[in-house]
Amino acid sequence: MTPEPAVQEPVLTPLHAELPGGGVVAGAWMLGEGRLTVIFLHDDGADLDAVMPVMANLGLPEAHKLAVDLPGHGLSGGGDRLPAIAALCDRLAAAGRGPFVIVGCGRSAELAWALGARPDVVALALVSPVVDGGALPGTVLRLPVIVFLAAASPTVVSAWRALRGRLRARWVSISMHVTHEDLASCADTCSRQTASHLNGFIRNVLAGR
């Protein structure tokens, strides 16, 4: 029997970004060719380790991949999320690491949506999004958006569909037979499927640029 090839662990490069005003955002890079950067935002109560399974399975050598610890989580400092992550994007753009695709999981969907108002954000991915108050912040966006829905959590799915009906964007919806908790936390049971759909979505974004 021929032995199976060894699985190579992804090569990670740490990020420690000091921001204006003294804030710090920590993260981990998987560096690629750099046609764009995919930024992964974890759900509340987690850290960047939660999104690593999807990031590791994404492949997509055309892109840099970056998982960040949101403010108040992991190795990042405290403070408001939107100014901190926007300042991080400013710093990355100045270093030639844009444009960006933002991946928001669970309650970070609102943050991802707010960042979508930036001219250097070219697409969004919302993984089992939870939106407090039934509204997304900022203006209506006309970006390509892929939404991963947890079919085993019908309350979350129906809430999102009601919200989507009031928005205008180029949507792609992927329904997966998992719970909201598993999908938003990027559990191993769904990380490969999420990564596969995300890969195709980002490739289409790149083809359109």
Short mmCIF file of C-alpha atoms in Angstrom, two decimals:
data_model
loop_
_atom_site.label_atom_id
_atom_site.label_comp_id
_atom_site.label_asym_id
_atom_site.label_seq_id
_atom_site.Cartn_x
_atom_site.Cartn_y
_atom_site.Cartn_z
CA MET A 1 0.00 0.00 0.00
CA THR A 2 1.36 3.39 -0.98
CA PRO A 3 1.62 5.68 2.03
CA GLU A 4 -0.44 8.86 1.87
CA PRO A 5 1.59 12.04 1.39
CA ALA A 6 2.28 13.99 4.54
CA VAL A 7 -0.03 16.94 5.09
CA GLN A 8 1.96 20.16 5.23
CA GLU A 9 1.10 22.51 8.05
CA PRO A 10 0.34 26.05 6.86
CA VAL A 11 3.21 28.50 7.30
CA LEU A 12 2.07 31.31 9.56
CA THR A 13 3.70 34.70 10.03
CA PRO A 14 2.68 36.67 13.14
CA LEU A 15 1.29 40.19 12.84
CA HIS A 16 1.65 42.78 15.60
CA ALA A 17 0.27 46.07 14.32
CA GLU A 18 0.63 49.17 16.50
CA LEU A 19 -2.10 51.61 15.53
CA PRO A 20 -2.50 55.36 15.93
CA GLY A 21 -3.57 56.20 19.47
CA GLY A 22 -1.66 53.30 20.98
CA GLY A 23 -3.92 50.40 20.00
CA VAL A 24 -2.55 47.02 18.99
CA VAL A 25 -4.07 44.40 16.69
CA ALA A 26 -2.53 40.93 16.62
CA GLY A 27 -2.94 38.45 13.82
CA ALA A 28 -1.46 35.63 11.77
CA TRP A 29 -0.61 35.75 8.06
CA MET A 30 -0.58 33.09 5.39
CA LEU A 31 1.28 34.99 2.69
CA GLY A 32 0.51 34.44 -0.98
CA GLU A 33 1.10 36.22 -4.27
CA GLY A 34 -0.80 39.22 -2.98
CA ARG A 35 -3.39 40.11 -5.62
CA LEU A 36 -5.59 40.89 -2.63
CA THR A 37 -5.81 40.13 1.11
CA VAL A 38 -8.58 38.07 2.70
CA ILE A 39 -9.15 39.23 6.30
CA PHE A 40 -10.91 36.81 8.68
CA LEU A 41 -12.90 38.19 11.65
CA HIS A 42 -13.89 35.67 14.33
CA ASP A 43 -17.15 35.55 16.30
CA ASP A 44 -17.55 36.94 19.82
CA GLY A 45 -16.00 34.93 22.64
CA ALA A 46 -13.32 33.41 20.41
CA ASP A 47 -9.97 34.44 18.93
CA LEU A 48 -8.20 34.02 15.60
CA ASP A 49 -7.73 30.28 16.20
CA ALA A 50 -11.45 29.85 15.49
CA VAL A 51 -11.10 30.90 11.83
CA MET A 52 -7.84 29.08 11.18
CA PRO A 53 -9.48 25.87 9.81
CA VAL A 54 -11.22 27.82 7.03
CA MET A 55 -8.12 29.93 6.33
CA ALA A 56 -5.89 26.85 6.17
CA ASN A 57 -8.26 25.06 3.78
CA LEU A 58 -8.80 28.07 1.52
CA GLY A 59 -5.74 27.52 -0.66
CA LEU A 60 -5.98 30.43 -3.10
CA PRO A 61 -2.27 31.21 -3.60
CA GLU A 62 -3.26 34.41 -5.43
CA ALA A 63 -4.19 36.00 -2.12
CA HIS A 64 -2.67 36.83 1.24
CA LYS A 65 -4.80 35.48 4.11
CA LEU A 66 -4.90 37.22 7.50
CA ALA A 67 -6.70 36.14 10.67
CA VAL A 68 -6.93 38.84 13.32
CA ASP A 69 -7.75 38.90 17.02
CA LEU A 70 -10.54 41.43 17.40
CA PRO A 71 -9.98 44.14 20.03
CA GLY A 72 -10.44 42.69 23.50
CA HIS A 73 -9.75 39.15 22.26
CA GLY A 74 -6.59 37.05 22.06
CA LEU A 75 -3.41 39.12 21.85
CA SER A 76 -5.06 42.33 20.61
CA GLY A 77 -5.58 45.32 22.88
CA GLY A 78 -8.97 46.67 23.85
CA GLY A 79 -11.00 49.43 22.27
CA ASP A 80 -13.68 49.83 19.62
CA ARG A 81 -13.60 47.29 16.83
CA LEU A 82 -14.43 49.39 13.77
CA PRO A 83 -11.77 52.12 14.28
CA ALA A 84 -9.14 49.52 15.14
CA ILE A 85 -9.75 47.23 12.17
CA ALA A 86 -10.20 50.21 9.82
CA ALA A 87 -6.83 51.56 11.00
CA LEU A 88 -5.31 48.14 10.39
CA CYS A 89 -6.70 48.16 6.83
CA ASP A 90 -5.24 51.65 6.33
CA ARG A 91 -1.84 50.37 7.40
CA LEU A 92 -2.07 47.29 5.18
CA ALA A 93 -3.19 49.39 2.20
CA ALA A 94 -0.25 51.75 2.67
CA ALA A 95 2.04 48.71 2.55
CA GLY A 96 0.49 47.55 -0.75
CA ARG A 97 -1.50 44.69 0.78
CA GLY A 98 -4.93 45.74 -0.56
CA PRO A 99 -7.57 45.42 -1.86
CA PHE A 100 -9.49 43.36 0.70
CA VAL A 101 -12.12 40.67 1.03
CA ILE A 102 -13.58 40.71 4.56
CA VAL A 103 -14.90 37.49 6.11
CA GLY A 104 -17.12 38.10 9.15
CA CYS A 105 -18.33 35.22 11.34
CA GLY A 106 -21.40 35.36 13.59
CA ARG A 107 -21.62 38.75 15.32
CA SER A 108 -18.65 40.12 13.39
CA ALA A 109 -20.97 40.33 10.36
CA GLU A 110 -21.88 43.88 11.38
CA LEU A 111 -18.20 44.84 11.51
CA ALA A 112 -17.58 43.26 8.11
CA TRP A 113 -20.55 45.16 6.66
CA ALA A 114 -19.31 48.47 8.05
CA LEU A 115 -15.85 47.86 6.58
CA GLY A 116 -17.52 47.16 3.23
CA ALA A 117 -18.07 50.91 2.84
CA ARG A 118 -14.31 51.29 2.26
CA PRO A 119 -13.38 51.74 -1.42
CA ASP A 120 -10.60 49.15 -1.09
CA VAL A 121 -12.96 46.39 0.11
CA VAL A 122 -14.04 44.48 -2.99
CA ALA A 123 -16.24 41.73 -1.49
CA LEU A 124 -17.71 40.39 1.75
CA ALA A 125 -18.29 36.90 3.11
CA LEU A 126 -20.73 36.57 6.05
CA VAL A 127 -20.62 33.24 7.88
CA SER A 128 -23.90 32.55 9.75
CA PRO A 129 -24.31 36.28 10.41
CA VAL A 130 -26.00 37.56 13.54
CA VAL A 131 -27.17 41.17 13.37
CA ASP A 132 -28.34 42.91 16.53
CA GLY A 133 -31.43 45.06 16.12
CA GLY A 134 -32.26 43.72 12.66
CA ALA A 135 -30.23 46.31 10.76
CA LEU A 136 -26.77 46.58 9.28
CA PRO A 137 -24.74 49.75 9.85
CA GLY A 138 -23.70 52.24 7.22
CA THR A 139 -24.91 52.66 3.68
CA VAL A 140 -26.32 50.15 1.21
CA LEU A 141 -23.45 48.26 -0.37
CA ARG A 142 -23.24 47.03 -3.94
CA LEU A 143 -20.37 44.62 -3.42
CA PRO A 144 -20.40 40.92 -4.22
CA VAL A 145 -21.50 39.18 -1.01
CA ILE A 146 -21.53 35.47 -0.15
CA VAL A 147 -23.59 34.41 2.86
CA PHE A 148 -23.25 31.01 4.55
CA LEU A 149 -26.52 30.01 6.26
CA ALA A 150 -26.85 27.37 9.00
CA ALA A 151 -29.87 25.34 7.87
CA ALA A 152 -30.06 23.51 11.22
CA SER A 153 -30.74 26.84 13.00
CA PRO A 154 -33.96 28.02 11.28
CA THR A 155 -34.44 31.04 13.53
CA VAL A 156 -31.10 32.51 12.45
CA VAL A 157 -31.83 31.70 8.79
CA SER A 158 -35.28 33.30 8.78
CA ALA A 159 -34.00 36.42 10.55
CA TRP A 160 -31.27 36.84 7.96
CA ARG A 161 -33.63 36.33 5.04
CA ALA A 162 -36.00 38.99 6.38
CA LEU A 163 -33.10 41.42 6.62
CA ARG A 164 -31.74 40.53 3.20
CA GLY A 165 -35.01 41.48 1.59
CA ARG A 166 -34.37 45.11 2.54
CA LEU A 167 -30.82 45.25 1.14
CA ARG A 168 -29.37 45.62 -2.31
CA ALA A 169 -26.26 43.68 -3.23
CA ARG A 170 -25.03 40.91 -5.53
CA TRP A 171 -25.82 37.95 -3.27
CA VAL A 172 -24.74 34.34 -3.31
CA SER A 173 -26.29 32.25 -0.53
CA ILE A 174 -24.94 28.86 0.56
CA SER A 175 -27.17 26.79 2.84
CA MET A 176 -25.30 24.21 4.93
CA HIS A 177 -26.88 21.49 7.09
CA VAL A 178 -25.09 22.47 10.30
CA THR A 179 -25.98 24.49 13.38
CA HIS A 180 -25.33 28.20 13.71
CA GLU A 181 -22.87 27.48 16.53
CA ASP A 182 -20.79 25.12 14.38
CA LEU A 183 -20.87 27.32 11.29
CA ALA A 184 -20.11 30.64 13.02
CA SER A 185 -17.25 29.05 14.98
CA CYS A 186 -15.80 27.49 11.78
CA ALA A 187 -15.94 24.00 13.30
CA ASP A 188 -14.02 21.25 11.52
CA THR A 189 -17.31 19.67 10.42
CA CYS A 190 -17.95 22.54 8.00
CA SER A 191 -14.62 24.35 7.51
CA ARG A 192 -13.69 22.49 4.30
CA GLN A 193 -17.06 23.12 2.66
CA THR A 194 -16.98 26.78 3.67
CA ALA A 195 -13.43 27.15 2.34
CA SER A 196 -14.35 25.47 -0.96
CA HIS A 197 -17.26 27.83 -1.67
CA LEU A 198 -15.24 30.83 -0.50
CA ASN A 199 -12.40 29.86 -2.83
CA GLY A 200 -14.68 29.87 -5.86
CA PHE A 201 -16.33 33.13 -4.81
CA ILE A 202 -13.00 34.96 -4.42
CA ARG A 203 -11.72 33.56 -7.71
CA ASN A 204 -14.78 35.06 -9.40
CA VAL A 205 -14.07 38.39 -7.71
CA LEU A 206 -10.49 38.28 -8.96
CA ALA A 207 -11.66 37.40 -12.49
CA GLY A 208 -13.89 40.46 -12.50
CA ARG A 209 -11.12 42.88 -11.59
#
